[in-house]
PDB file of C-alpha atoms in Angstrom:
ATOM      1  CA  UNK B  18      12.989   7.436  13.283  1.00 52.00           C
ATOM      2  CA  UNK B  19      10.792  10.187  14.682  1.00 63.00           C
ATOM      3  CA  UNK B  20       9.476  12.501  12.011  1.00 73.00           C
ATOM      4  CA  UNK B  21       7.466  15.612  12.586  1.00 79.00           C
ATOM      5  CA  UNK B  22       3.774  15.474  11.921  1.00 83.00           C
ATOM      6  CA  UNK B  23       2.402  17.845   9.279  1.00 87.00           C
ATOM      7  CA  UNK B  24      -1.106  18.549   7.963  1.00 90.00           C
ATOM      8  CA  UNK B  25      -0.078  16.862   4.695  1.00 92.00           C
ATOM      9  CA  UNK B  26       1.032  13.654   6.410  1.00 93.00           C
ATOM     10  CA  UNK B  27      -2.041  13.659   8.608  1.00 93.00           C
ATOM     11  CA  UNK B  28      -4.386  14.090   5.624  1.00 95.00           C
ATOM     12  CA  UNK B  29      -2.754  11.243   3.674  1.00 95.00           C
ATOM     13  CA  UNK B  30      -2.665   8.931   6.692  1.00 94.00           C
ATOM     14  CA  UNK B  31      -6.321   9.641   7.514  1.00 94.00           C
ATOM     15  CA  UNK B  32      -7.332   8.877   3.928  1.00 94.00           C
ATOM     16  CA  UNK B  33      -5.392   5.605   3.875  1.00 93.00           C
ATOM     17  CA  UNK B  34      -6.732   4.642   7.314  1.00 91.00           C
ATOM     18  CA  UNK B  35     -10.354   5.043   6.245  1.00 91.00           C
ATOM     19  CA  UNK B  36      -9.968   3.375   2.850  1.00 88.00           C
ATOM     20  CA  UNK B  37     -10.843  -0.307   2.626  1.00 83.00           C
ATOM     21  CA  UNK B  38      -8.661  -0.721  -0.461  1.00 88.00           C
ATOM     22  CA  UNK B  39      -5.147   0.256  -1.468  1.00 91.00           C
ATOM     23  CA  UNK B  40      -4.894   3.650  -3.179  1.00 92.00           C
ATOM     24  CA  UNK B  41      -2.636   4.925  -5.921  1.00 91.00           C
ATOM     25  CA  UNK B  42      -0.981   8.335  -5.763  1.00 92.00           C
ATOM     26  CA  UNK B  43      -3.449   9.811  -8.252  1.00 89.00           C
ATOM     27  CA  UNK B  44      -6.443   8.411  -6.306  1.00 90.00           C
ATOM     28  CA  UNK B  45      -5.015   9.918  -3.112  1.00 93.00           C
ATOM     29  CA  UNK B  46      -4.503  13.273  -4.828  1.00 92.00           C
ATOM     30  CA  UNK B  47      -8.117  13.304  -6.099  1.00 91.00           C
ATOM     31  CA  UNK B  48      -9.617  12.383  -2.722  1.00 91.00           C
ATOM     32  CA  UNK B  49      -7.693  14.826  -0.520  1.00 92.00           C
ATOM     33  CA  UNK B  50      -9.436  17.974   0.692  1.00 88.00           C
ATOM     34  CA  UNK B  51      -6.183  19.952   0.630  1.00 88.00           C
ATOM     35  CA  UNK B  52      -4.010  20.788  -2.363  1.00 89.00           C
ATOM     36  CA  UNK B  53      -0.793  18.732  -2.384  1.00 90.00           C
ATOM     37  CA  UNK B  54       1.478  18.221  -5.374  1.00 91.00           C
ATOM     38  CA  UNK B  55       2.397  14.784  -6.702  1.00 93.00           C
ATOM     39  CA  UNK B  56       6.025  14.869  -5.528  1.00 94.00           C
ATOM     40  CA  UNK B  57       4.996  15.660  -1.954  1.00 94.00           C
ATOM     41  CA  UNK B  58       2.461  12.825  -1.919  1.00 95.00           C
ATOM     42  CA  UNK B  59       5.083  10.340  -3.146  1.00 94.00           C
ATOM     43  CA  UNK B  60       7.628  11.632  -0.615  1.00 95.00           C
ATOM     44  CA  UNK B  61       5.133  11.181   2.247  1.00 95.00           C
ATOM     45  CA  UNK B  62       4.091   7.719   1.014  1.00 95.00           C
ATOM     46  CA  UNK B  63       7.705   6.580   0.704  1.00 93.00           C
ATOM     47  CA  UNK B  64       8.446   7.793   4.250  1.00 93.00           C
ATOM     48  CA  UNK B  65       5.391   5.921   5.514  1.00 92.00           C
ATOM     49  CA  UNK B  66       6.765   2.787   3.801  1.00 90.00           C
ATOM     50  CA  UNK B  67      10.209   3.307   5.366  1.00 89.00           C
ATOM     51  CA  UNK B  68       8.573   3.659   8.780  1.00 88.00           C
ATOM     52  CA  UNK B  69       6.377   0.545   8.228  1.00 83.00           C
ATOM     53  CA  UNK B  70       3.185   2.577   8.534  1.00 88.00           C
ATOM     54  CA  UNK B  71       1.952   1.546   5.081  1.00 89.00           C
ATOM     55  CA  UNK B  72       3.071  -0.943   2.502  1.00 86.00           C
ATOM     56  CA  UNK B  73       3.453  -0.584  -1.237  1.00 89.00           C
ATOM     57  CA  UNK B  74       1.887  -2.923  -3.761  1.00 90.00           C
ATOM     58  CA  UNK B  75       3.190  -2.855  -7.310  1.00 90.00           C
ATOM     59  CA  UNK B  76       0.634  -4.130  -9.826  1.00 89.00           C
ATOM     60  CA  UNK B  77       1.661  -6.028 -12.939  1.00 86.00           C
ATOM     61  CA  UNK B  78       1.391  -2.814 -14.979  1.00 83.00           C
ATOM     62  CA  UNK B  79       3.926  -1.118 -12.678  1.00 88.00           C
ATOM     63  CA  UNK B  80       1.407   1.168 -10.968  1.00 90.00           C
ATOM     64  CA  UNK B  81       2.028   1.600  -7.232  1.00 93.00           C
ATOM     65  CA  UNK B  82      -0.704   1.331  -4.622  1.00 93.00           C
ATOM     66  CA  UNK B  83      -0.403   2.028  -0.893  1.00 94.00           C
ATOM     67  CA  UNK B  84      -2.348   0.495   1.992  1.00 90.00           C
ATOM     68  CA  UNK B  85      -2.609   0.196   5.722  1.00 86.00           C
ATOM     69  CA  UNK B  86      -3.588  -3.406   6.269  1.00 61.00           C
ATOM     70  CA  UNK B  87      -5.730  -3.494   9.385  1.00 58.00           C
ATOM     71  CA  UNK B  88      -7.094  -6.949   8.547  1.00 48.00           C
ATOM     72  CA  UNK B  89      -3.767  -8.621   9.264  1.00 48.00           C
ATOM     73  CA  UNK B  90      -3.184  -9.838  12.807  1.00 47.00           C
ATOM     74  CA  UNK B  91       0.597  -9.500  12.840  1.00 51.00           C
ATOM     75  CA  UNK B  92       1.889  -6.038  11.811  1.00 51.00           C
ATOM     76  CA  UNK B  93       5.393  -7.407  11.229  1.00 50.00           C
ATOM     77  CA  UNK B  94       3.999  -9.564   8.400  1.00 45.00           C
ATOM     78  CA  UNK B  95       1.928  -6.790   6.812  1.00 43.00           C
ATOM     79  CA  UNK B  96       4.743  -5.338   4.723  1.00 41.00           C
ATOM     80  CA  UNK B  97       5.791  -8.359   2.683  1.00 50.00           C
ATOM     81  CA  UNK B  98       4.047 -11.595   3.534  1.00 69.00           C
ATOM     82  CA  UNK B  99       0.439 -11.500   2.378  1.00 79.00           C
ATOM     83  CA  UNK B 100      -1.423 -11.631  -0.909  1.00 85.00           C
ATOM     84  CA  UNK B 101      -3.176  -8.745  -2.642  1.00 89.00           C
ATOM     85  CA  UNK B 102      -6.060  -8.936  -5.091  1.00 92.00           C
ATOM     86  CA  UNK B 103      -6.416  -6.583  -8.067  1.00 91.00           C
ATOM     87  CA  UNK B 104      -9.874  -6.354  -9.605  1.00 90.00           C
ATOM     88  CA  UNK B 105      -9.836  -5.897 -13.363  1.00 88.00           C
ATOM     89  CA  UNK B 106     -13.379  -4.536 -13.285  1.00 89.00           C
ATOM     90  CA  UNK B 107     -13.103  -1.729 -10.708  1.00 85.00           C
ATOM     91  CA  UNK B 108      -9.271  -1.473 -10.821  1.00 80.00           C
ATOM     92  CA  UNK B 109      -8.950  -1.715  -7.047  1.00 86.00           C
ATOM     93  CA  UNK B 110      -6.378  -3.566  -4.957  1.00 90.00           C
ATOM     94  CA  UNK B 111      -7.054  -4.984  -1.533  1.00 89.00           C
ATOM     95  CA  UNK B 112      -5.079  -6.935   1.046  1.00 86.00           C
ATOM     96  CA  UNK B 113      -6.111 -10.556   1.570  1.00 85.00           C
ATOM     97  CA  UNK B 114      -5.708 -12.505   4.802  1.00 76.00           C
ATOM     98  CA  UNK B 115      -3.836 -15.241   2.992  1.00 75.00           C
ATOM     99  CA  UNK B 116      -0.239 -15.784   4.084  1.00 75.00           C
ATOM    100  CA  UNK B 117       2.318 -16.249   1.348  1.00 77.00           C
ATOM    101  CA  UNK B 118       4.089 -19.605   1.539  1.00 82.00           C
ATOM    102  CA  UNK B 119       7.340 -19.924  -0.368  1.00 85.00           C
ATOM    103  CA  UNK B 120      10.739 -21.538  -0.218  1.00 90.00           C
ATOM    104  CA  UNK B 121      14.042 -20.514  -1.710  1.00 92.00           C
ATOM    105  CA  UNK B 122      17.300 -22.413  -2.189  1.00 96.00           C
ATOM    106  CA  UNK B 123      19.947 -22.305   0.526  1.00 96.00           C
ATOM    107  CA  UNK B 124      21.948 -19.100   0.470  1.00 96.00           C
ATOM    108  CA  UNK B 125      19.044 -16.908  -0.689  1.00 95.00           C
ATOM    109  CA  UNK B 126      17.492 -14.328   1.617  1.00 91.00           C
ATOM    110  CA  UNK B 127      14.068 -12.905   0.736  1.00 85.00           C
ATOM    111  CA  UNK B 128      13.728  -9.221   1.619  1.00 80.00           C
ATOM    112  CA  UNK B 129      10.466  -8.498  -0.186  1.00 75.00           C
ATOM    113  CA  UNK B 130       7.626 -10.364  -1.854  1.00 77.00           C
ATOM    114  CA  UNK B 131       5.107  -8.870  -4.258  1.00 79.00           C
ATOM    115  CA  UNK B 132       2.122 -11.185  -4.483  1.00 85.00           C
ATOM    116  CA  UNK B 133      -0.754  -9.828  -6.585  1.00 89.00           C
ATOM    117  CA  UNK B 134      -3.623 -12.026  -7.710  1.00 91.00           C
ATOM    118  CA  UNK B 135      -5.697 -10.622 -10.569  1.00 92.00           C
ATOM    119  CA  UNK B 136      -9.349 -11.217 -11.455  1.00 93.00           C
ATOM    120  CA  UNK B 137     -12.793  -9.937 -10.454  1.00 95.00           C
ATOM    121  CA  UNK B 138     -13.418  -8.947  -6.816  1.00 89.00           C
ATOM    122  CA  UNK B 139     -16.340  -9.995  -4.650  1.00 89.00           C
ATOM    123  CA  UNK B 140     -18.079  -6.624  -5.142  1.00 88.00           C
ATOM    124  CA  UNK B 141     -17.925  -6.846  -8.949  1.00 89.00           C
ATOM    125  CA  UNK B 142     -18.681 -10.545  -9.460  1.00 88.00           C
TER     126      UNK B 142
END
């Protein structure tokens, strides 16, 4: 679906595009140069998810992070079929180039996978 481009969308997309790690709504709000309220940020992020521009990662504590995964070779697999790593030291989440392998019983259809590994990242170890 074509959506109109706004300064708010452009600012959020630019921030996500230049970030090497996934960002939470509050991190996005703190890093933006323009004043945008929380509801607007979430609305824009959810639209980006619907349009497959970004993907959402839900950490084990329920906090949502958003990322554009430029490391992945196949954009159709970016949304649901790769691992993420959450660092307990710096509280960051990043996409990993590790495909998720799984199987389900006959009759089941997987629509989403949330694969978060937790530990200490390369920068902090």
